Amino acid sequence: MRARGLAAVVAIVAGLSASAQSLPIENIQLRGDRFRGLHYREMTEEQRALLNNVVNSARAVTNTTGNGPFNTLLRSPQVGELSQQLGNAIRFSSGLSGHERELATLMAGRAWTSTYEWYAHARYALDEGIDAAVVDAIAAHRTPDLAAMPAEDAMVWRVTDELLYTRRVTDATYKEALAVLGERRLLSAVTIAAYYEYVSMLLNVDRYPLPADAPPDAAAAARALEVLAADAMYREPRGAVSPRATIPNEDTERAIAALGASVERDNELPRLARDKARRAVLRQWNRTAIEENDVVAYKFATELLDTRFVSDATFSVALADVGERGLVNLMVFMGYSNILCAQQALAGAACKL
């Protein structure tokens, strides 16, 4: 049964890849801000291979120019390759409809006030048939009219809202979500929200710019998002949270584990930096007190998780401490850890890393 499931996922990805015409990439000029936009001619062979896999893979259905986090991930191409593989695994083995997937993505982008994430996925959400009133409500950090939404969409909103803003999923919500979505789609909604939190980290730290030819209305809507105040980023869970069985998905589990293993190596990210970033992620999910800590990685990770951004001073110090590749790997490690914590929250557990 597992073999048939994996074969189906591989067939979907292969079919989408085959249906997309192979794109020339020699003239691609990527965008960036804090991470300068790279041009193909200056890339290493590893970087060129990653860019080719991005624009000529299943992802190329919606990304033919390497937009989004890839200019940043090219600073660590081996890790970046595993990151894009994780993105494909999450998208194509989720069982979610397009509008359910985009709803979970929008919720994460809004929680992080990620301008580019919102710009890209608000358009995709509308294309998938999500009502504009729902998109507008999420943008305004309001509860949409859940009764007017399809039951599955309303449940995806409820689950991701709890996860993103309480770092838990209560027993009552879990029971209802399991009945409406089933195991696979429930796990996928949580995993996709956590994955796009990770993507938002990369975009926000870079201050990734919108394209110069962005439609004015879409660009204005993305730039109009108000940064959430500290007291709007977290609220106490309302209801009991009990331990539950972990929901398996072998396809995404393998991709998550491979990404984690890639940044657990000392040559990619020093052990001290990993340990301090891990403590920062655990602090956010388990609501423990901030440490008095002078380690650069801890200060960077804590500021990013607490505010969703990092100041120029914090960015400069971290860049000088670990370099571009190390800083990208630090964010990847944080994102990987965030996904693990989200899946443990779905299982009714405090996070352990």
PDB file of N, CA and C in Angstrom, residues 19-111:
ATOM      1  N   SER A  19       5.080  17.740 -18.537  1.00  0.00           N
ATOM      2  CA  SER A  19       4.152  18.608 -19.260  1.00  0.00           C
ATOM      3  C   SER A  19       4.666  20.029 -19.393  1.00  0.00           C
ATOM      4  N   ALA A  20       5.619  20.405 -18.519  1.00  0.00           N
ATOM      5  CA  ALA A  20       6.172  21.752 -18.587  1.00  0.00           C
ATOM      6  C   ALA A  20       7.364  21.760 -19.538  1.00  0.00           C
ATOM      7  N   GLN A  21       7.388  22.678 -20.484  1.00  0.00           N
ATOM      8  CA  GLN A  21       8.491  22.766 -21.427  1.00  0.00           C
ATOM      9  C   GLN A  21       9.749  23.155 -20.674  1.00  0.00           C
ATOM     10  N   SER A  22      10.863  22.502 -20.992  1.00  0.00           N
ATOM     11  CA  SER A  22      12.135  22.844 -20.364  1.00  0.00           C
ATOM     12  C   SER A  22      12.472  24.296 -20.675  1.00  0.00           C
ATOM     13  N   LEU A  23      12.814  25.050 -19.624  1.00  0.00           N
ATOM     14  CA  LEU A  23      12.987  26.494 -19.773  1.00  0.00           C
ATOM     15  C   LEU A  23      14.465  26.872 -19.821  1.00  0.00           C
ATOM     16  N   PRO A  24      14.839  27.774 -20.712  1.00  0.00           N
ATOM     17  CA  PRO A  24      16.224  28.268 -20.700  1.00  0.00           C
ATOM     18  C   PRO A  24      16.451  29.127 -19.465  1.00  0.00           C
ATOM     19  N   ILE A  25      17.582  28.929 -18.810  1.00  0.00           N
ATOM     20  CA  ILE A  25      17.815  29.664 -17.565  1.00  0.00           C
ATOM     21  C   ILE A  25      19.061  30.531 -17.627  1.00  0.00           C
ATOM     22  N   GLU A  26      19.757  30.541 -18.767  1.00  0.00           N
ATOM     23  CA  GLU A  26      21.042  31.231 -18.849  1.00  0.00           C
ATOM     24  C   GLU A  26      20.929  32.737 -18.651  1.00  0.00           C
ATOM     25  N   ASN A  27      19.750  33.300 -18.896  1.00  0.00           N
ATOM     26  CA  ASN A  27      19.592  34.758 -18.782  1.00  0.00           C
ATOM     27  C   ASN A  27      18.809  35.180 -17.548  1.00  0.00           C
ATOM     28  N   ILE A  28      18.558  34.244 -16.658  1.00  0.00           N
ATOM     29  CA  ILE A  28      17.791  34.582 -15.464  1.00  0.00           C
ATOM     30  C   ILE A  28      18.599  35.480 -14.533  1.00  0.00           C
ATOM     31  N   GLN A  29      18.001  36.584 -14.151  1.00  0.00           N
ATOM     32  CA  GLN A  29      18.549  37.484 -13.139  1.00  0.00           C
ATOM     33  C   GLN A  29      17.623  37.413 -11.932  1.00  0.00           C
ATOM     34  N   LEU A  30      18.098  36.825 -10.855  1.00  0.00           N
ATOM     35  CA  LEU A  30      17.279  36.691  -9.664  1.00  0.00           C
ATOM     36  C   LEU A  30      17.221  38.000  -8.892  1.00  0.00           C
ATOM     37  N   ARG A  31      16.204  38.119  -8.048  1.00  0.00           N
ATOM     38  CA  ARG A  31      16.043  39.299  -7.210  1.00  0.00           C
ATOM     39  C   ARG A  31      16.471  38.993  -5.785  1.00  0.00           C
ATOM     40  N   GLY A  32      16.767  40.038  -5.051  1.00  0.00           N
ATOM     41  CA  GLY A  32      17.077  39.917  -3.637  1.00  0.00           C
ATOM     42  C   GLY A  32      17.282  41.298  -3.062  1.00  0.00           C
ATOM     43  N   ASP A  33      17.491  41.358  -1.766  1.00  0.00           N
ATOM     44  CA  ASP A  33      17.779  42.632  -1.122  1.00  0.00           C
ATOM     45  C   ASP A  33      19.014  42.454  -0.253  1.00  0.00           C
ATOM     46  N   ARG A  34      18.833  41.949   0.963  1.00  0.00           N
ATOM     47  CA  ARG A  34      20.010  41.691   1.786  1.00  0.00           C
ATOM     48  C   ARG A  34      20.899  40.601   1.178  1.00  0.00           C
ATOM     49  N   PHE A  35      20.282  39.662   0.482  1.00  0.00           N
ATOM     50  CA  PHE A  35      21.033  38.694  -0.306  1.00  0.00           C
ATOM     51  C   PHE A  35      20.946  39.135  -1.767  1.00  0.00           C
ATOM     52  N   ARG A  36      22.031  39.669  -2.262  1.00  0.00           N
ATOM     53  CA  ARG A  36      22.051  40.264  -3.596  1.00  0.00           C
ATOM     54  C   ARG A  36      21.532  39.289  -4.647  1.00  0.00           C
ATOM     55  N   GLY A  37      20.727  39.797  -5.565  1.00  0.00           N
ATOM     56  CA  GLY A  37      20.200  38.956  -6.630  1.00  0.00           C
ATOM     57  C   GLY A  37      21.307  38.419  -7.518  1.00  0.00           C
ATOM     58  N   LEU A  38      21.368  37.109  -7.679  1.00  0.00           N
ATOM     59  CA  LEU A  38      22.413  36.464  -8.471  1.00  0.00           C
ATOM     60  C   LEU A  38      21.984  36.338  -9.933  1.00  0.00           C
ATOM     61  N   HIS A  39      22.954  36.359 -10.819  1.00  0.00           N
ATOM     62  CA  HIS A  39      22.728  36.075 -12.236  1.00  0.00           C
ATOM     63  C   HIS A  39      23.310  34.700 -12.536  1.00  0.00           C
ATOM     64  N   TYR A  40      22.706  34.033 -13.495  1.00  0.00           N
ATOM     65  CA  TYR A  40      23.133  32.673 -13.847  1.00  0.00           C
ATOM     66  C   TYR A  40      24.630  32.595 -14.145  1.00  0.00           C
ATOM     67  N   ARG A  41      25.158  33.589 -14.839  1.00  0.00           N
ATOM     68  CA  ARG A  41      26.555  33.498 -15.295  1.00  0.00           C
ATOM     69  C   ARG A  41      27.553  33.494 -14.129  1.00  0.00           C
ATOM     70  N   GLU A  42      27.160  33.973 -12.963  1.00  0.00           N
ATOM     71  CA  GLU A  42      28.093  34.003 -11.834  1.00  0.00           C
ATOM     72  C   GLU A  42      27.921  32.831 -10.873  1.00  0.00           C
ATOM     73  N   MET A  43      26.990  31.926 -11.174  1.00  0.00           N
ATOM     74  CA  MET A  43      26.703  30.819 -10.261  1.00  0.00           C
ATOM     75  C   MET A  43      27.690  29.684 -10.432  1.00  0.00           C
ATOM     76  N   THR A  44      27.886  28.928  -9.342  1.00  0.00           N
ATOM     77  CA  THR A  44      28.648  27.700  -9.405  1.00  0.00           C
ATOM     78  C   THR A  44      27.798  26.621 -10.078  1.00  0.00           C
ATOM     79  N   GLU A  45      28.422  25.507 -10.397  1.00  0.00           N
ATOM     80  CA  GLU A  45      27.674  24.413 -11.015  1.00  0.00           C
ATOM     81  C   GLU A  45      26.574  23.904 -10.079  1.00  0.00           C
ATOM     82  N   GLU A  46      26.849  23.837  -8.783  1.00  0.00           N
ATOM     83  CA  GLU A  46      25.827  23.400  -7.828  1.00  0.00           C
ATOM     84  C   GLU A  46      24.647  24.367  -7.808  1.00  0.00           C
ATOM     85  N   GLN A  47      24.947  25.649  -7.856  1.00  0.00           N
ATOM     86  CA  GLN A  47      23.877  26.647  -7.863  1.00  0.00           C
ATOM     87  C   GLN A  47      23.065  26.567  -9.139  1.00  0.00           C
ATOM     88  N   ARG A  48      23.742  26.374 -10.270  1.00  0.00           N
ATOM     89  CA  ARG A  48      23.022  26.257 -11.537  1.00  0.00           C
ATOM     90  C   ARG A  48      22.125  25.017 -11.555  1.00  0.00           C
ATOM     91  N   ALA A  49      22.613  23.934 -10.957  1.00  0.00           N
ATOM     92  CA  ALA A  49      21.803  22.717 -10.906  1.00  0.00           C
ATOM     93  C   ALA A  49      20.547  22.938 -10.077  1.00  0.00           C
ATOM     94  N   LEU A  50      20.691  23.639  -8.950  1.00  0.00           N
ATOM     95  CA  LEU A  50      19.522  23.927  -8.116  1.00  0.00           C
ATOM     96  C   LEU A  50      18.535  24.805  -8.864  1.00  0.00           C
ATOM     97  N   LEU A  51      19.015  25.850  -9.515  1.00  0.00           N
ATOM     98  CA  LEU A  51      18.116  26.738 -10.246  1.00  0.00           C
ATOM     99  C   LEU A  51      17.382  25.967 -11.342  1.00  0.00           C
ATOM    100  N   ASN A  52      18.087  25.104 -12.040  1.00  0.00           N
ATOM    101  CA  ASN A  52      17.451  24.302 -13.080  1.00  0.00           C
ATOM    102  C   ASN A  52      16.356  23.421 -12.500  1.00  0.00           C
ATOM    103  N   ASN A  53      16.623  22.818 -11.346  1.00  0.00           N
ATOM    104  CA  ASN A  53      15.623  21.952 -10.718  1.00  0.00           C
ATOM    105  C   ASN A  53      14.410  22.741 -10.240  1.00  0.00           C
ATOM    106  N   VAL A  54      14.632  23.994  -9.870  1.00  0.00           N
ATOM    107  CA  VAL A  54      13.517  24.825  -9.428  1.00  0.00           C
ATOM    108  C   VAL A  54      12.602  25.187 -10.593  1.00  0.00           C
ATOM    109  N   VAL A  55      13.185  25.665 -11.680  1.00  0.00           N
ATOM    110  CA  VAL A  55      12.348  26.178 -12.773  1.00  0.00           C
ATOM    111  C   VAL A  55      11.913  25.087 -13.741  1.00  0.00           C
ATOM    112  N   ASN A  56      12.521  23.918 -13.693  1.00  0.00           N
ATOM    113  CA  ASN A  56      12.142  22.839 -14.599  1.00  0.00           C
ATOM    114  C   ASN A  56      11.658  21.608 -13.835  1.00  0.00           C
ATOM    115  N   SER A  57      11.077  21.826 -12.670  1.00  0.00           N
ATOM    116  CA  SER A  57      10.516  20.739 -11.874  1.00  0.00           C
ATOM    117  C   SER A  57       9.008  20.933 -11.778  1.00  0.00           C
ATOM    118  N   ALA A  58       8.373  20.097 -10.973  1.00  0.00           N
ATOM    119  CA  ALA A  58       6.931  20.236 -10.759  1.00  0.00           C
ATOM    120  C   ALA A  58       6.580  21.621 -10.251  1.00  0.00           C
ATOM    121  N   ARG A  59       7.485  22.227  -9.495  1.00  0.00           N
ATOM    122  CA  ARG A  59       7.246  23.564  -8.958  1.00  0.00           C
ATOM    123  C   ARG A  59       7.097  24.592 -10.074  1.00  0.00           C
ATOM    124  N   ALA A  60       7.669  24.312 -11.255  1.00  0.00           N
ATOM    125  CA  ALA A  60       7.650  25.284 -12.344  1.00  0.00           C
ATOM    126  C   ALA A  60       6.254  25.559 -12.870  1.00  0.00           C
ATOM    127  N   VAL A  61       5.265  24.783 -12.411  1.00  0.00           N
ATOM    128  CA  VAL A  61       3.886  25.103 -12.768  1.00  0.00           C
ATOM    129  C   VAL A  61       3.566  26.525 -12.339  1.00  0.00           C
ATOM    130  N   THR A  62       4.150  26.967 -11.203  1.00  0.00           N
ATOM    131  CA  THR A  62       3.884  28.317 -10.712  1.00  0.00           C
ATOM    132  C   THR A  62       5.150  29.145 -10.543  1.00  0.00           C
ATOM    133  N   ASN A  63       6.330  28.576 -10.808  1.00  0.00           N
ATOM    134  CA  ASN A  63       7.569  29.323 -10.592  1.00  0.00           C
ATOM    135  C   ASN A  63       8.535  29.010 -11.725  1.00  0.00           C
ATOM    136  N   THR A  64       8.567  29.866 -12.724  1.00  0.00           N
ATOM    137  CA  THR A  64       9.418  29.629 -13.889  1.00  0.00           C
ATOM    138  C   THR A  64      10.638  30.536 -13.918  1.00  0.00           C
ATOM    139  N   THR A  65      10.813  31.384 -12.910  1.00  0.00           N
ATOM    140  CA  THR A  65      11.938  32.320 -12.912  1.00  0.00           C
ATOM    141  C   THR A  65      12.748  32.279 -11.621  1.00  0.00           C
ATOM    142  N   GLY A  66      12.478  31.317 -10.744  1.00  0.00           N
ATOM    143  CA  GLY A  66      13.234  31.244  -9.502  1.00  0.00           C
ATOM    144  C   GLY A  66      12.840  32.308  -8.500  1.00  0.00           C
ATOM    145  N   ASN A  67      11.598  32.770  -8.557  1.00  0.00           N
ATOM    146  CA  ASN A  67      11.117  33.750  -7.583  1.00  0.00           C
ATOM    147  C   ASN A  67      11.051  33.151  -6.189  1.00  0.00           C
ATOM    148  N   GLY A  68      10.899  34.011  -5.197  1.00  0.00           N
ATOM    149  CA  GLY A  68      10.704  33.543  -3.830  1.00  0.00           C
ATOM    150  C   GLY A  68      12.015  33.332  -3.097  1.00  0.00           C
ATOM    151  N   PRO A  69      12.127  32.249  -2.325  1.00  0.00           N
ATOM    152  CA  PRO A  69      13.280  32.095  -1.440  1.00  0.00           C
ATOM    153  C   PRO A  69      14.531  31.552  -2.106  1.00  0.00           C
ATOM    154  N   PHE A  70      14.489  31.279  -3.417  1.00  0.00           N
ATOM    155  CA  PHE A  70      15.578  30.503  -4.016  1.00  0.00           C
ATOM    156  C   PHE A  70      16.860  31.291  -4.189  1.00  0.00           C
ATOM    157  N   ASN A  71      16.777  32.593  -4.393  1.00  0.00           N
ATOM    158  CA  ASN A  71      17.997  33.393  -4.440  1.00  0.00           C
ATOM    159  C   ASN A  71      18.754  33.269  -3.113  1.00  0.00           C
ATOM    160  N   THR A  72      18.014  33.236  -2.018  1.00  0.00           N
ATOM    161  CA  THR A  72      18.641  33.050  -0.710  1.00  0.00           C
ATOM    162  C   THR A  72      19.182  31.633  -0.561  1.00  0.00           C
ATOM    163  N   LEU A  73      18.381  30.634  -0.915  1.00  0.00           N
ATOM    164  CA  LEU A  73      18.801  29.246  -0.746  1.00  0.00           C
ATOM    165  C   LEU A  73      19.990  28.883  -1.634  1.00  0.00           C
ATOM    166  N   LEU A  74      20.208  29.608  -2.730  1.00  0.00           N
ATOM    167  CA  LEU A  74      21.358  29.334  -3.591  1.00  0.00           C
ATOM    168  C   LEU A  74      22.681  29.553  -2.865  1.00  0.00           C
ATOM    169  N   ARG A  75      22.656  30.291  -1.755  1.00  0.00           N
ATOM    170  CA  ARG A  75      23.887  30.470  -0.977  1.00  0.00           C
ATOM    171  C   ARG A  75      24.326  29.162  -0.327  1.00  0.00           C
ATOM    172  N   SER A  76      23.408  28.202  -0.240  1.00  0.00           N
ATOM    173  CA  SER A  76      23.717  26.880   0.309  1.00  0.00           C
ATOM    174  C   SER A  76      23.030  25.855  -0.579  1.00  0.00           C
ATOM    175  N   PRO A  77      23.576  25.612  -1.786  1.00  0.00           N
ATOM    176  CA  PRO A  77      22.819  24.884  -2.810  1.00  0.00           C
ATOM    177  C   PRO A  77      22.462  23.447  -2.460  1.00  0.00           C
ATOM    178  N   GLN A  78      23.328  22.729  -1.751  1.00  0.00           N
ATOM    179  CA  GLN A  78      22.986  21.349  -1.401  1.00  0.00           C
ATOM    180  C   GLN A  78      21.804  21.323  -0.443  1.00  0.00           C
ATOM    181  N   VAL A  79      21.830  22.200   0.551  1.00  0.00           N
ATOM    182  CA  VAL A  79      20.709  22.320   1.481  1.00  0.00           C
ATOM    183  C   VAL A  79      19.486  22.855   0.742  1.00  0.00           C
ATOM    184  N   GLY A  80      19.691  23.828  -0.143  1.00  0.00           N
ATOM    185  CA  GLY A  80      18.587  24.390  -0.905  1.00  0.00           C
ATOM    186  C   GLY A  80      17.896  23.362  -1.778  1.00  0.00           C
ATOM    187  N   GLU A  81      18.655  22.434  -2.346  1.00  0.00           N
ATOM    188  CA  GLU A  81      18.059  21.381  -3.162  1.00  0.00           C
ATOM    189  C   GLU A  81      17.121  20.517  -2.323  1.00  0.00           C
ATOM    190  N   LEU A  82      17.527  20.181  -1.116  1.00  0.00           N
ATOM    191  CA  LEU A  82      16.670  19.377  -0.242  1.00  0.00           C
ATOM    192  C   LEU A  82      15.461  20.177   0.221  1.00  0.00           C
ATOM    193  N   SER A  83      15.634  21.486   0.331  1.00  0.00           N
ATOM    194  CA  SER A  83      14.500  22.339   0.696  1.00  0.00           C
ATOM    195  C   SER A  83      13.459  22.359  -0.413  1.00  0.00           C
ATOM    196  N   GLN A  84      13.895  22.487  -1.667  1.00  0.00           N
ATOM    197  CA  GLN A  84      12.918  22.513  -2.766  1.00  0.00           C
ATOM    198  C   GLN A  84      12.286  21.138  -2.942  1.00  0.00           C
ATOM    199  N   GLN A  85      13.016  20.072  -2.649  1.00  0.00           N
ATOM    200  CA  GLN A  85      12.419  18.738  -2.691  1.00  0.00           C
ATOM    201  C   GLN A  85      11.346  18.582  -1.612  1.00  0.00           C
ATOM    202  N   LEU A  86      11.599  19.156  -0.436  1.00  0.00           N
ATOM    203  CA  LEU A  86      10.583  19.127   0.611  1.00  0.00           C
ATOM    204  C   LEU A  86       9.341  19.882   0.177  1.00  0.00           C
ATOM    205  N   GLY A  87       9.524  21.049  -0.440  1.00  0.00           N
ATOM    206  CA  GLY A  87       8.378  21.813  -0.914  1.00  0.00           C
ATOM    207  C   GLY A  87       7.538  21.024  -1.899  1.00  0.00           C
ATOM    208  N   ASN A  88       8.191  20.322  -2.826  1.00  0.00           N
ATOM    209  CA  ASN A  88       7.452  19.499  -3.782  1.00  0.00           C
ATOM    210  C   ASN A  88       6.735  18.352  -3.091  1.00  0.00           C
ATOM    211  N   ALA A  89       7.407  17.699  -2.141  1.00  0.00           N
ATOM    212  CA  ALA A  89       6.779  16.575  -1.431  1.00  0.00           C
ATOM    213  C   ALA A  89       5.542  17.040  -0.669  1.00  0.00           C
ATOM    214  N   ILE A  90       5.643  18.186  -0.020  1.00  0.00           N
ATOM    215  CA  ILE A  90       4.512  18.697   0.756  1.00  0.00           C
ATOM    216  C   ILE A  90       3.346  19.048  -0.160  1.00  0.00           C
ATOM    217  N   ARG A  91       3.637  19.688  -1.277  1.00  0.00           N
ATOM    218  CA  ARG A  91       2.559  20.118  -2.173  1.00  0.00           C
ATOM    219  C   ARG A  91       1.865  18.941  -2.836  1.00  0.00           C
ATOM    220  N   PHE A  92       2.639  17.955  -3.271  1.00  0.00           N
ATOM    221  CA  PHE A  92       2.070  16.927  -4.135  1.00  0.00           C
ATOM    222  C   PHE A  92       1.710  15.633  -3.422  1.00  0.00           C
ATOM    223  N   SER A  93       1.900  15.578  -2.111  1.00  0.00           N
ATOM    224  CA  SER A  93       1.401  14.411  -1.368  1.00  0.00           C
ATOM    225  C   SER A  93       0.466  14.843  -0.249  1.00  0.00           C
ATOM    226  N   SER A  94      -0.108  16.051  -0.382  1.00  0.00           N
ATOM    227  CA  SER A  94      -0.910  16.602   0.709  1.00  0.00           C
ATOM    228  C   SER A  94      -2.328  16.060   0.752  1.00  0.00           C
ATOM    229  N   GLY A  95      -2.897  15.733  -0.418  1.00  0.00           N
ATOM    230  CA  GLY A  95      -4.298  15.356  -0.464  1.00  0.00           C
ATOM    231  C   GLY A  95      -5.238  16.532  -0.382  1.00  0.00           C
ATOM    232  N   LEU A  96      -4.703  17.727  -0.184  1.00  0.00           N
ATOM    233  CA  LEU A  96      -5.532  18.927  -0.096  1.00  0.00           C
ATOM    234  C   LEU A  96      -5.890  19.432  -1.487  1.00  0.00           C
ATOM    235  N   SER A  97      -7.061  20.020  -1.605  1.00  0.00           N
ATOM    236  CA  SER A  97      -7.411  20.704  -2.843  1.00  0.00           C
ATOM    237  C   SER A  97      -6.558  21.962  -2.960  1.00  0.00           C
ATOM    238  N   GLY A  98      -6.534  22.549  -4.151  1.00  0.00           N
ATOM    239  CA  GLY A  98      -5.763  23.769  -4.345  1.00  0.00           C
ATOM    240  C   GLY A  98      -6.187  24.879  -3.415  1.00  0.00           C
ATOM    241  N   HIS A  99      -7.492  25.034  -3.224  1.00  0.00           N
ATOM    242  CA  HIS A  99      -7.930  26.151  -2.362  1.00  0.00           C
ATOM    243  C   HIS A  99      -7.649  25.867  -0.890  1.00  0.00           C
ATOM    244  N   GLU A 100      -7.686  24.596  -0.476  1.00  0.00           N
ATOM    245  CA  GLU A 100      -7.338  24.266   0.906  1.00  0.00           C
ATOM    246  C   GLU A 100      -5.847  24.524   1.149  1.00  0.00           C
ATOM    247  N   ARG A 101      -5.029  24.127   0.182  1.00  0.00           N
ATOM    248  CA  ARG A 101      -3.584  24.356   0.303  1.00  0.00           C
ATOM    249  C   ARG A 101      -3.265  25.848   0.351  1.00  0.00           C
ATOM    250  N   GLU A 102      -3.876  26.621  -0.539  1.00  0.00           N
ATOM    251  CA  GLU A 102      -3.592  28.051  -0.571  1.00  0.00           C
ATOM    252  C   GLU A 102      -4.115  28.758   0.674  1.00  0.00           C
ATOM    253  N   LEU A 103      -5.191  28.257   1.236  1.00  0.00           N
ATOM    254  CA  LEU A 103      -5.711  28.849   2.468  1.00  0.00           C
ATOM    255  C   LEU A 103      -4.710  28.683   3.614  1.00  0.00           C
ATOM    256  N   ALA A 104      -4.144  27.476   3.754  1.00  0.00           N
ATOM    257  CA  ALA A 104      -3.135  27.239   4.791  1.00  0.00           C
ATOM    258  C   ALA A 104      -1.896  28.100   4.553  1.00  0.00           C
ATOM    259  N   THR A 105      -1.529  28.260   3.288  1.00  0.00           N
ATOM    260  CA  THR A 105      -0.366  29.076   2.941  1.00  0.00           C
ATOM    261  C   THR A 105      -0.600  30.541   3.274  1.00  0.00           C
ATOM    262  N   LEU A 106      -1.763  31.049   2.916  1.00  0.00           N
ATOM    263  CA  LEU A 106      -2.092  32.442   3.229  1.00  0.00           C
ATOM    264  C   LEU A 106      -2.069  32.708   4.722  1.00  0.00           C
ATOM    265  N   MET A 107      -2.575  31.757   5.500  1.00  0.00           N
ATOM    266  CA  MET A 107      -2.592  31.941   6.955  1.00  0.00           C
ATOM    267  C   MET A 107      -1.174  32.105   7.498  1.00  0.00           C
ATOM    268  N   ALA A 108      -0.246  31.317   6.973  1.00  0.00           N
ATOM    269  CA  ALA A 108       1.144  31.428   7.428  1.00  0.00           C
ATOM    270  C   ALA A 108       1.765  32.745   6.973  1.00  0.00           C
ATOM    271  N   GLY A 109       1.528  33.103   5.702  1.00  0.00           N
ATOM    272  CA  GLY A 109       2.075  34.358   5.213  1.00  0.00           C
ATOM    273  C   GLY A 109       1.559  35.557   5.976  1.00  0.00           C
ATOM    274  N   ARG A 110       0.271  35.503   6.383  1.00  0.00           N
ATOM    275  CA  ARG A 110      -0.281  36.620   7.160  1.00  0.00           C
ATOM    276  C   ARG A 110       0.275  36.654   8.563  1.00  0.00           C
ATOM    277  N   ALA A 111       0.435  35.498   9.184  1.00  0.00           N
ATOM    278  CA  ALA A 111       0.989  35.462  10.547  1.00  0.00           C
ATOM    279  C   ALA A 111       2.385  36.078  10.584  1.00  0.00           C
TER     280      ALA A 111
END
